[in-house]
mmCIF file of C-alpha atoms and ligand atoms in Angstrom:
data_model
loop_
_atom_site.group_PDB
_atom_site.id
_atom_site.type_symbol
_atom_site.label_atom_id
_atom_site.label_comp_id
_atom_site.label_asym_id
_atom_site.label_seq_id
_atom_site.Cartn_x
_atom_site.Cartn_y
_atom_site.Cartn_z
ATOM 1 C CA UNK A 28 4.306 30.045 1.455
ATOM 2 C CA UNK A 29 6.769 29.733 4.320
ATOM 3 C CA UNK A 30 6.314 26.214 5.666
ATOM 4 C CA UNK A 31 5.501 23.024 3.790
ATOM 5 C CA UNK A 32 5.568 19.280 4.449
ATOM 6 C CA UNK A 33 6.416 16.272 2.312
ATOM 7 C CA UNK A 34 5.239 12.676 2.658
ATOM 8 C CA UNK A 35 5.175 9.368 0.797
ATOM 9 C CA UNK A 36 2.013 7.311 0.607
ATOM 10 C CA UNK A 37 0.778 4.063 -0.951
ATOM 11 C CA UNK A 38 3.189 1.397 -2.198
ATOM 12 C CA UNK A 39 6.859 2.336 -1.927
ATOM 13 C CA UNK A 40 8.749 2.781 -5.188
ATOM 14 C CA UNK A 41 12.481 3.041 -5.946
ATOM 15 C CA UNK A 42 13.352 6.708 -6.409
ATOM 16 C CA UNK A 43 10.995 8.016 -3.722
ATOM 17 C CA UNK A 44 14.050 8.945 -1.637
ATOM 18 C CA UNK A 45 15.582 10.910 -4.505
ATOM 19 C CA UNK A 46 12.242 12.720 -4.786
ATOM 20 C CA UNK A 47 12.117 13.540 -1.044
ATOM 21 C CA UNK A 48 15.689 14.818 -1.322
ATOM 22 C CA UNK A 49 14.750 17.128 -4.194
ATOM 23 C CA UNK A 50 11.767 18.546 -2.283
ATOM 24 C CA UNK A 51 13.821 19.152 0.871
ATOM 25 C CA UNK A 52 16.896 20.588 -0.853
ATOM 26 C CA UNK A 53 14.678 22.694 -3.136
ATOM 27 C CA UNK A 54 12.867 24.108 -0.099
ATOM 28 C CA UNK A 55 16.153 24.893 1.652
ATOM 29 C CA UNK A 56 17.407 26.579 -1.524
ATOM 30 C CA UNK A 57 14.269 28.752 -1.721
ATOM 31 C CA UNK A 58 14.317 29.597 2.004
ATOM 32 C CA UNK A 59 11.183 27.635 2.913
ATOM 33 C CA UNK A 60 10.870 25.579 6.094
ATOM 34 C CA UNK A 61 10.247 21.933 5.274
ATOM 35 C CA UNK A 62 8.795 19.187 7.448
ATOM 36 C CA UNK A 63 8.635 15.444 6.859
ATOM 37 C CA UNK A 64 5.554 13.392 7.690
ATOM 38 C CA UNK A 65 6.184 9.720 8.483
ATOM 39 C CA UNK A 66 3.921 6.889 7.253
ATOM 40 C CA UNK A 67 1.824 8.974 4.858
ATOM 41 C CA UNK A 68 -1.614 10.109 5.970
ATOM 42 C CA UNK A 69 -1.343 8.012 9.153
ATOM 43 C CA UNK A 70 1.559 10.191 10.292
ATOM 44 C CA UNK A 71 -0.431 13.310 9.453
ATOM 45 C CA UNK A 72 -3.253 12.075 11.685
ATOM 46 C CA UNK A 73 -0.900 11.096 14.527
ATOM 47 C CA UNK A 74 1.317 14.167 14.301
ATOM 48 C CA UNK A 75 4.398 12.141 13.310
ATOM 49 C CA UNK A 76 5.861 15.286 11.784
ATOM 50 C CA UNK A 77 9.442 16.585 12.084
ATOM 51 C CA UNK A 78 11.531 19.385 10.673
ATOM 52 C CA UNK A 79 13.956 18.445 7.911
ATOM 53 C CA UNK A 80 17.212 20.060 6.869
ATOM 54 C CA UNK A 81 19.534 19.603 3.944
ATOM 55 C CA UNK A 82 21.421 17.087 6.079
ATOM 56 C CA UNK A 83 18.258 14.982 6.697
ATOM 57 C CA UNK A 84 18.420 13.815 3.086
ATOM 58 C CA UNK A 85 22.162 13.170 2.793
ATOM 59 C CA UNK A 86 23.166 9.832 1.320
ATOM 60 C CA UNK A 87 19.674 8.725 0.269
ATOM 61 C CA UNK A 88 19.613 9.438 -3.476
ATOM 62 C CA UNK A 89 20.754 5.857 -4.152
ATOM 63 C CA UNK A 90 18.468 4.093 -1.662
ATOM 64 C CA UNK A 91 15.277 2.201 -2.477
ATOM 65 C CA UNK A 92 12.183 2.373 -0.245
ATOM 66 C CA UNK A 93 11.350 5.635 1.495
ATOM 67 C CA UNK A 94 13.042 7.162 4.544
ATOM 68 C CA UNK A 95 9.656 8.721 5.400
ATOM 69 C CA UNK A 96 8.045 5.274 5.366
ATOM 70 C CA UNK A 97 4.708 4.696 3.704
ATOM 71 C CA UNK A 98 1.224 3.412 4.426
ATOM 72 C CA UNK A 99 -2.205 3.028 2.912
ATOM 73 C CA UNK A 100 -4.288 4.880 5.510
ATOM 74 C CA UNK A 101 -7.820 3.694 6.219
ATOM 75 C CA UNK A 102 -8.353 6.374 8.857
ATOM 76 C CA UNK A 103 -7.733 9.216 6.392
ATOM 77 C CA UNK A 104 -10.712 7.941 4.425
ATOM 78 C CA UNK A 105 -12.923 8.983 7.351
ATOM 79 C CA UNK A 106 -14.149 12.506 8.151
ATOM 80 C CA UNK A 107 -12.772 12.173 11.706
ATOM 81 C CA UNK A 108 -9.351 11.083 10.428
ATOM 82 C CA UNK A 109 -9.044 14.054 8.103
ATOM 83 C CA UNK A 110 -10.096 16.447 10.900
ATOM 84 C CA UNK A 111 -7.297 15.084 13.104
ATOM 85 C CA UNK A 112 -4.841 15.477 10.203
ATOM 86 C CA UNK A 113 -5.917 19.092 9.682
ATOM 87 C CA UNK A 114 -5.521 19.874 13.384
ATOM 88 C CA UNK A 115 -1.977 18.471 13.329
ATOM 89 C CA UNK A 116 -1.015 20.489 10.261
ATOM 90 C CA UNK A 117 -2.389 23.617 11.957
ATOM 91 C CA UNK A 118 -0.344 22.838 15.052
ATOM 92 C CA UNK A 119 2.833 22.740 12.965
ATOM 93 C CA UNK A 120 1.809 25.761 10.856
ATOM 94 C CA UNK A 121 2.033 23.829 7.587
ATOM 95 C CA UNK A 122 0.587 25.728 4.632
ATOM 96 C CA UNK A 123 1.113 23.314 1.753
ATOM 97 C CA UNK A 124 1.960 19.684 1.010
ATOM 98 C CA UNK A 125 4.015 17.690 -1.464
ATOM 99 C CA UNK A 126 2.536 14.194 -1.766
ATOM 100 C CA UNK A 127 4.617 11.453 -3.371
ATOM 101 C CA UNK A 128 2.364 8.558 -4.312
ATOM 102 C CA UNK A 129 -0.294 7.281 -6.673
ATOM 103 C CA UNK A 130 -4.023 7.409 -7.287
ATOM 104 C CA UNK A 131 -5.128 6.762 -3.699
ATOM 105 C CA UNK A 132 -2.754 9.438 -2.409
ATOM 106 C CA UNK A 133 -4.083 12.057 -4.824
ATOM 107 C CA UNK A 134 -7.715 11.124 -4.142
ATOM 108 C CA UNK A 135 -7.100 11.735 -0.426
ATOM 109 C CA UNK A 136 -5.382 15.071 -1.154
ATOM 110 C CA UNK A 137 -8.302 16.236 -3.301
ATOM 111 C CA UNK A 138 -10.899 15.498 -0.621
ATOM 112 C CA UNK A 139 -8.662 17.112 1.996
ATOM 113 C CA UNK A 140 -8.407 20.319 -0.053
ATOM 114 C CA UNK A 141 -12.193 20.458 -0.551
ATOM 115 C CA UNK A 142 -12.701 20.188 3.214
ATOM 116 C CA UNK A 143 -9.821 22.261 4.608
ATOM 117 C CA UNK A 144 -8.250 24.215 1.726
ATOM 118 C CA UNK A 145 -4.703 22.921 2.240
ATOM 119 C CA UNK A 146 -3.060 22.840 -1.202
ATOM 120 C CA UNK A 147 -1.136 19.772 -2.363
ATOM 121 C CA UNK A 148 1.052 19.213 -5.394
ATOM 122 C CA UNK A 149 1.859 15.593 -6.158
ATOM 123 C CA UNK A 150 4.812 13.679 -7.577
ATOM 124 C CA UNK A 151 3.851 10.353 -9.187
ATOM 125 C CA UNK A 152 5.512 7.598 -7.155
ATOM 126 C CA UNK A 153 4.420 4.088 -8.100
ATOM 127 C CA UNK A 154 6.030 1.194 -9.931
ATOM 128 C CA UNK A 155 2.769 0.619 -11.850
ATOM 129 C CA UNK A 156 3.128 3.589 -14.259
ATOM 130 C CA UNK A 157 -0.655 3.843 -14.224
ATOM 131 C CA UNK A 158 -1.031 7.612 -13.801
ATOM 132 C CA UNK A 159 -2.370 9.850 -16.524
ATOM 133 C CA UNK A 160 -0.333 13.064 -16.788
ATOM 134 C CA UNK A 161 3.188 11.689 -16.984
ATOM 135 C CA UNK A 162 4.980 9.421 -19.440
ATOM 136 C CA UNK A 163 6.647 7.558 -16.578
ATOM 137 C CA UNK A 164 6.166 7.335 -12.831
ATOM 138 C CA UNK A 165 8.946 7.185 -10.256
ATOM 139 C CA UNK A 166 10.005 3.559 -9.700
ATOM 140 C CA UNK A 167 8.646 2.097 -12.920
ATOM 141 C CA UNK A 168 11.999 1.916 -14.713
ATOM 142 C CA UNK A 169 13.669 0.187 -11.769
ATOM 143 C CA UNK A 170 10.780 -2.291 -11.453
ATOM 144 C CA UNK A 171 11.011 -3.132 -15.160
ATOM 145 C CA UNK A 172 14.747 -3.720 -14.844
ATOM 146 C CA UNK A 173 14.256 -5.910 -11.774
ATOM 147 C CA UNK A 174 11.632 -7.976 -13.598
ATOM 148 C CA UNK A 175 13.892 -8.176 -16.628
ATOM 149 C CA UNK A 176 16.813 -9.499 -14.608
ATOM 150 C CA UNK A 177 14.544 -12.242 -13.274
ATOM 151 C CA UNK A 178 13.186 -13.052 -16.735
ATOM 152 C CA UNK A 179 16.729 -13.353 -18.123
ATOM 153 C CA UNK A 180 17.631 -15.828 -15.375
ATOM 154 C CA UNK A 181 14.454 -17.854 -15.791
ATOM 155 C CA UNK A 182 15.107 -18.000 -19.526
ATOM 156 C CA UNK A 183 18.323 -19.959 -18.829
ATOM 157 C CA UNK A 184 16.314 -22.640 -17.025
ATOM 158 C CA UNK A 185 13.487 -22.561 -19.572
ATOM 159 C CA UNK A 186 16.026 -23.174 -22.318
ATOM 160 C CA UNK A 187 18.016 -25.843 -20.452
ATOM 161 C CA UNK A 188 14.897 -27.859 -19.582
ATOM 162 C CA UNK A 189 12.728 -27.145 -22.655
ATOM 163 C CA UNK A 190 10.047 -25.595 -20.464
ATOM 164 C CA UNK A 191 7.280 -23.052 -20.736
ATOM 165 C CA UNK A 192 7.482 -20.457 -18.005
ATOM 166 C CA UNK A 193 4.610 -18.205 -16.965
ATOM 167 C CA UNK A 194 6.078 -15.199 -15.161
ATOM 168 C CA UNK A 195 3.710 -12.969 -13.234
ATOM 169 C CA UNK A 196 4.709 -9.339 -12.786
ATOM 170 C CA UNK A 197 3.105 -6.565 -10.725
ATOM 171 C CA UNK A 198 1.136 -3.568 -11.964
ATOM 172 C CA UNK A 199 -2.265 -3.853 -10.288
ATOM 173 C CA UNK A 200 -4.667 -3.061 -13.199
ATOM 174 C CA UNK A 201 -1.917 -1.895 -15.513
ATOM 175 C CA UNK A 202 0.092 -3.870 -18.070
ATOM 176 C CA UNK A 203 3.041 -1.471 -18.370
ATOM 177 C CA UNK A 204 5.571 -3.514 -16.397
ATOM 178 C CA UNK A 205 4.519 -6.660 -18.282
ATOM 179 C CA UNK A 206 4.865 -5.084 -21.723
ATOM 180 C CA UNK A 207 8.227 -3.447 -21.156
ATOM 181 C CA UNK A 208 9.855 -6.352 -19.320
ATOM 182 C CA UNK A 209 8.320 -8.777 -21.820
ATOM 183 C CA UNK A 210 9.712 -6.963 -24.856
ATOM 184 C CA UNK A 211 13.137 -6.485 -23.299
ATOM 185 C CA UNK A 212 13.181 -10.121 -22.142
ATOM 186 C CA UNK A 213 12.157 -11.509 -25.533
ATOM 187 C CA UNK A 214 8.890 -13.035 -24.271
ATOM 188 C CA UNK A 215 6.801 -15.107 -26.665
ATOM 189 C CA UNK A 216 3.648 -13.490 -25.328
ATOM 190 C CA UNK A 217 2.582 -10.758 -22.915
ATOM 191 C CA UNK A 218 -0.848 -10.869 -21.278
ATOM 192 C CA UNK A 219 -2.163 -7.543 -19.964
ATOM 193 C CA UNK A 220 -5.446 -6.370 -18.427
ATOM 194 C CA UNK A 221 -5.956 -3.641 -21.046
ATOM 195 C CA UNK A 222 -6.321 -6.105 -23.929
ATOM 196 C CA UNK A 223 -8.336 -9.299 -23.967
ATOM 197 C CA UNK A 224 -6.056 -12.228 -24.782
ATOM 198 C CA UNK A 225 -8.068 -15.435 -25.163
ATOM 199 C CA UNK A 226 -6.364 -18.584 -23.877
ATOM 200 C CA UNK A 227 -6.767 -20.050 -27.372
ATOM 201 C CA UNK A 228 -4.486 -17.301 -28.720
ATOM 202 C CA UNK A 229 -1.734 -18.218 -26.259
ATOM 203 C CA UNK A 230 -2.141 -21.899 -27.166
ATOM 204 C CA UNK A 231 -1.798 -20.994 -30.850
ATOM 205 C CA UNK A 232 1.396 -19.045 -30.244
ATOM 206 C CA UNK A 233 2.853 -21.995 -28.315
ATOM 207 C CA UNK A 234 1.817 -24.505 -30.997
ATOM 208 C CA UNK A 235 3.276 -22.369 -33.762
ATOM 209 C CA UNK A 236 6.518 -22.223 -31.788
ATOM 210 C CA UNK A 237 6.617 -26.007 -31.379
ATOM 211 C CA UNK A 238 6.016 -26.446 -35.094
ATOM 212 C CA UNK A 239 9.185 -24.389 -35.648
ATOM 213 C CA UNK A 240 11.181 -26.517 -33.152
ATOM 214 C CA UNK A 241 10.993 -23.866 -30.446
ATOM 215 C CA UNK A 242 11.517 -25.840 -27.256
ATOM 216 C CA UNK A 243 11.052 -23.193 -24.568
ATOM 217 C CA UNK A 244 8.799 -20.180 -24.147
ATOM 218 C CA UNK A 245 8.316 -17.275 -21.771
ATOM 219 C CA UNK A 246 4.826 -15.879 -21.224
ATOM 220 C CA UNK A 247 4.719 -12.704 -19.109
ATOM 221 C CA UNK A 248 1.404 -12.302 -17.285
ATOM 222 C CA UNK A 249 0.407 -8.988 -15.669
ATOM 223 C CA UNK A 250 -1.123 -9.518 -12.226
ATOM 224 C CA UNK A 251 -4.389 -7.852 -13.293
ATOM 225 C CA UNK A 252 -4.835 -10.106 -16.346
ATOM 226 C CA UNK A 253 -8.504 -10.945 -17.023
ATOM 227 C CA UNK A 254 -7.886 -14.660 -17.586
ATOM 228 C CA UNK A 255 -6.565 -14.879 -14.018
ATOM 229 C CA UNK A 256 -3.180 -14.898 -12.344
ATOM 230 C CA UNK A 257 -0.230 -16.789 -13.823
ATOM 231 C CA UNK A 258 -1.123 -20.031 -11.991
ATOM 232 C CA UNK A 259 -4.681 -19.901 -13.323
ATOM 233 C CA UNK A 260 -3.534 -19.048 -16.844
ATOM 234 C CA UNK A 261 -1.054 -21.955 -16.807
ATOM 235 C CA UNK A 262 -3.798 -24.358 -15.608
ATOM 236 C CA UNK A 263 -6.156 -23.229 -18.370
ATOM 237 C CA UNK A 264 -3.446 -23.737 -20.963
ATOM 238 C CA UNK A 265 -2.452 -27.139 -19.622
ATOM 239 C CA UNK A 266 -5.999 -28.346 -20.340
ATOM 240 C CA UNK A 267 -5.581 -27.464 -24.020
ATOM 241 C CA UNK A 268 -2.119 -28.896 -24.726
ATOM 242 C CA UNK A 269 -0.268 -32.197 -24.197
ATOM 243 C CA UNK A 270 -0.385 -32.628 -20.374
ATOM 244 C CA UNK A 271 3.207 -33.896 -20.342
ATOM 245 C CA UNK A 272 4.566 -30.570 -21.507
ATOM 246 C CA UNK A 273 6.825 -29.138 -18.833
ATOM 247 C CA UNK A 274 5.413 -25.883 -17.439
ATOM 248 C CA UNK A 275 6.363 -23.755 -14.455
ATOM 249 C CA UNK A 276 4.979 -20.571 -12.911
ATOM 250 C CA UNK A 277 7.045 -17.870 -11.188
ATOM 251 C CA UNK A 278 5.409 -14.928 -9.438
ATOM 252 C CA UNK A 279 7.957 -12.154 -9.022
ATOM 253 C CA UNK A 280 5.997 -10.219 -6.368
ATOM 254 C CA UNK A 281 7.504 -7.584 -4.121
ATOM 255 C CA UNK A 282 11.088 -7.886 -5.341
ATOM 256 C CA UNK A 283 9.840 -5.465 -8.006
ATOM 257 C CA UNK A 284 9.136 -2.782 -5.406
ATOM 258 C CA UNK A 285 12.536 -2.538 -3.743
ATOM 259 C CA UNK A 286 16.137 -2.083 -4.754
ATOM 260 C CA UNK A 287 18.558 0.568 -5.881
ATOM 261 C CA UNK A 288 16.817 3.016 -8.227
ATOM 262 C CA UNK A 289 18.142 3.219 -11.784
ATOM 263 C CA UNK A 290 19.781 6.442 -12.993
ATOM 264 C CA UNK A 291 16.601 7.131 -14.969
ATOM 265 C CA UNK A 292 14.421 6.900 -11.857
ATOM 266 C CA UNK A 293 16.754 9.051 -9.767
ATOM 267 C CA UNK A 294 16.782 11.803 -12.392
ATOM 268 C CA UNK A 295 13.012 11.619 -12.964
ATOM 269 C CA UNK A 296 12.379 11.653 -9.205
ATOM 270 C CA UNK A 297 14.667 14.657 -8.697
ATOM 271 C CA UNK A 298 12.946 16.540 -11.504
ATOM 272 C CA UNK A 299 9.460 15.747 -10.271
ATOM 273 C CA UNK A 300 10.281 16.461 -6.615
ATOM 274 C CA UNK A 301 11.654 19.896 -7.441
ATOM 275 C CA UNK A 302 8.835 20.434 -9.951
ATOM 276 C CA UNK A 303 6.207 19.629 -7.306
ATOM 277 C CA UNK A 304 7.825 21.936 -4.755
ATOM 278 C CA UNK A 305 8.221 24.855 -7.153
ATOM 279 C CA UNK A 306 4.697 24.265 -8.459
ATOM 280 C CA UNK A 307 3.365 24.570 -4.914
ATOM 281 C CA UNK A 308 5.361 27.782 -4.428
ATOM 282 C CA UNK A 309 3.924 29.167 -7.683
ATOM 283 C CA UNK A 310 0.350 28.600 -6.524
ATOM 284 C CA UNK A 311 -0.425 25.242 -8.148
ATOM 285 C CA UNK A 312 -2.762 23.103 -6.096
ATOM 286 C CA UNK A 313 -4.391 19.704 -6.499
ATOM 287 C CA UNK A 314 -2.135 18.979 -9.424
ATOM 288 C CA UNK A 315 0.507 16.387 -10.165
ATOM 289 C CA UNK A 316 3.895 17.249 -11.610
ATOM 290 C CA UNK A 317 4.698 14.967 -14.522
ATOM 291 C CA UNK A 318 7.070 14.719 -17.450
ATOM 292 C CA UNK A 319 5.533 14.408 -20.913
ATOM 293 C CA UNK A 320 7.798 14.432 -23.967
ATOM 294 C CA UNK A 321 10.608 15.549 -21.665
ATOM 295 C CA UNK A 322 8.685 18.664 -20.544
ATOM 296 C CA UNK A 323 7.588 19.300 -16.958
ATOM 297 C CA UNK A 324 3.785 19.590 -16.872
ATOM 298 C CA UNK A 325 1.071 19.867 -14.198
ATOM 299 C CA UNK A 326 -2.130 17.839 -14.470
ATOM 300 C CA UNK A 327 -5.157 18.213 -12.157
ATOM 301 C CA UNK A 328 -5.475 15.357 -9.665
ATOM 302 C CA UNK A 329 -9.023 14.749 -10.886
ATOM 303 C CA UNK A 330 -7.620 13.878 -14.345
ATOM 304 C CA UNK A 331 -4.734 11.753 -13.071
ATOM 305 C CA UNK A 332 -7.292 9.786 -11.035
ATOM 306 C CA UNK A 333 -10.100 9.609 -13.595
ATOM 307 C CA UNK A 334 -8.462 9.319 -16.985
ATOM 308 C CA UNK A 335 -7.056 6.004 -18.147
ATOM 309 C CA UNK A 336 -3.453 5.805 -19.244
ATOM 310 C CA UNK A 337 -3.620 3.812 -22.450
ATOM 311 C CA UNK A 338 -0.942 1.291 -23.251
ATOM 312 C CA UNK A 339 0.889 1.448 -26.541
ATOM 313 C CA UNK A 340 -0.813 -1.103 -28.811
ATOM 314 C CA UNK A 341 2.156 -0.957 -31.201
ATOM 315 C CA UNK A 342 4.360 -2.463 -28.533
ATOM 316 C CA UNK A 343 1.999 -5.432 -28.069
ATOM 317 C CA UNK A 344 1.891 -5.943 -31.812
ATOM 318 C CA UNK A 345 5.683 -5.947 -31.778
ATOM 319 C CA UNK A 346 5.786 -8.764 -29.199
ATOM 320 C CA UNK A 347 3.809 -10.936 -31.623
ATOM 321 C CA UNK A 348 6.018 -10.131 -34.590
ATOM 322 C CA UNK A 349 9.297 -10.571 -32.735
ATOM 323 C CA UNK A 350 8.349 -13.958 -31.284
ATOM 324 C CA UNK A 351 7.900 -15.536 -34.740
HETATM 325 O O1 LIG B 4 0.893 -0.167 -6.569
HETATM 326 C C1 LIG B 4 2.069 -0.886 -6.417
HETATM 327 C C2 LIG B 4 1.799 -2.347 -6.168
HETATM 328 O O2 LIG B 4 3.032 -3.005 -5.987
HETATM 329 C C3 LIG B 4 0.958 -3.033 -7.235
HETATM 330 O O3 LIG B 4 1.718 -3.386 -8.360
HETATM 331 C C4 LIG B 4 0.433 -4.208 -6.459
HETATM 332 O O4 LIG B 4 -0.806 -4.639 -7.001
HETATM 333 C C5 LIG B 4 0.223 -3.642 -5.081
HETATM 334 O O5 LIG B 4 1.040 -2.489 -4.991
HETATM 335 C C6 LIG B 4 0.584 -4.571 -3.949
HETATM 336 O O6 LIG B 4 0.276 -3.921 -2.761
HETATM 337 P P1 LIG B 4 0.728 -4.426 -1.318
HETATM 338 O O7 LIG B 4 2.202 -4.180 -1.183
HETATM 339 O O8 LIG B 4 -0.079 -3.589 -0.397
HETATM 340 O O9 LIG B 4 0.411 -5.877 -1.267
#
């Protein structure tokens, strides 16, 4: 393989730049020509493709976002869109791809390979940590730390005003950010989509706390929670407790997506970027590079897409015990 391209796709995640850097510098090291594609699959369709050098990725290891920009492409989901993308790759002589993204990105790459035979190796870039085939995804650690910083600050107000705070964190259908930020932030309860948490259980935890003179509480709610978003959960709870109890809701939103990547994310991203590139060179295709038990592994896209990534039930149990 003499010429490859790298792109970022789906939601941006802190550490994507460190990953791009590893792909580009790895390619330069191995004597392979490397191109960047801007705005994910949209850039592939529009031919927004440019040659990269070692210098193109200087001074980005510490930056959040993605210098290649990102998009969720509707056009790539169409047969016509993928044909245009193939024609552009042919024009530039690109023989293989490194895709940095999540489930949607890898689904697109799989269909594209079936139709046109262009191999892709992926690096898992999403704050949600919802991909089977890696212990952690690029950006997750930074997102957890961002959420934690917010929780710590909100705790000051919760304590000063004797309030209950419902804090909604991101994660789409995954509860990973909620569990980790909740444990680290000392939350009284964490509500995640993977486990049914009846409203009555939350009410019980709050009542038990009040009976022990606990005057403030933090409930972390994952955005995909079955009982609804944090506003809806708070409303349901208000109906079952003294209506004069002081409650507030904070939705953290996109602050969790940006920011300076943690050391952990930069190292993981560098490892996975180089792992994806070298995997592609070694003939891997339609697989994602991941790190499991500190070992670099490759998992077929079809498994990363299809198989659920279970949460650690022990951690949820721990939240209950530690909030006594
Ligand atoms: O996948 C990352 C993520 O931030 C999810 O946690 C969230 O549900 C979604 O993307 C938000 O997407 P958008 O930025 O398109 O609103």
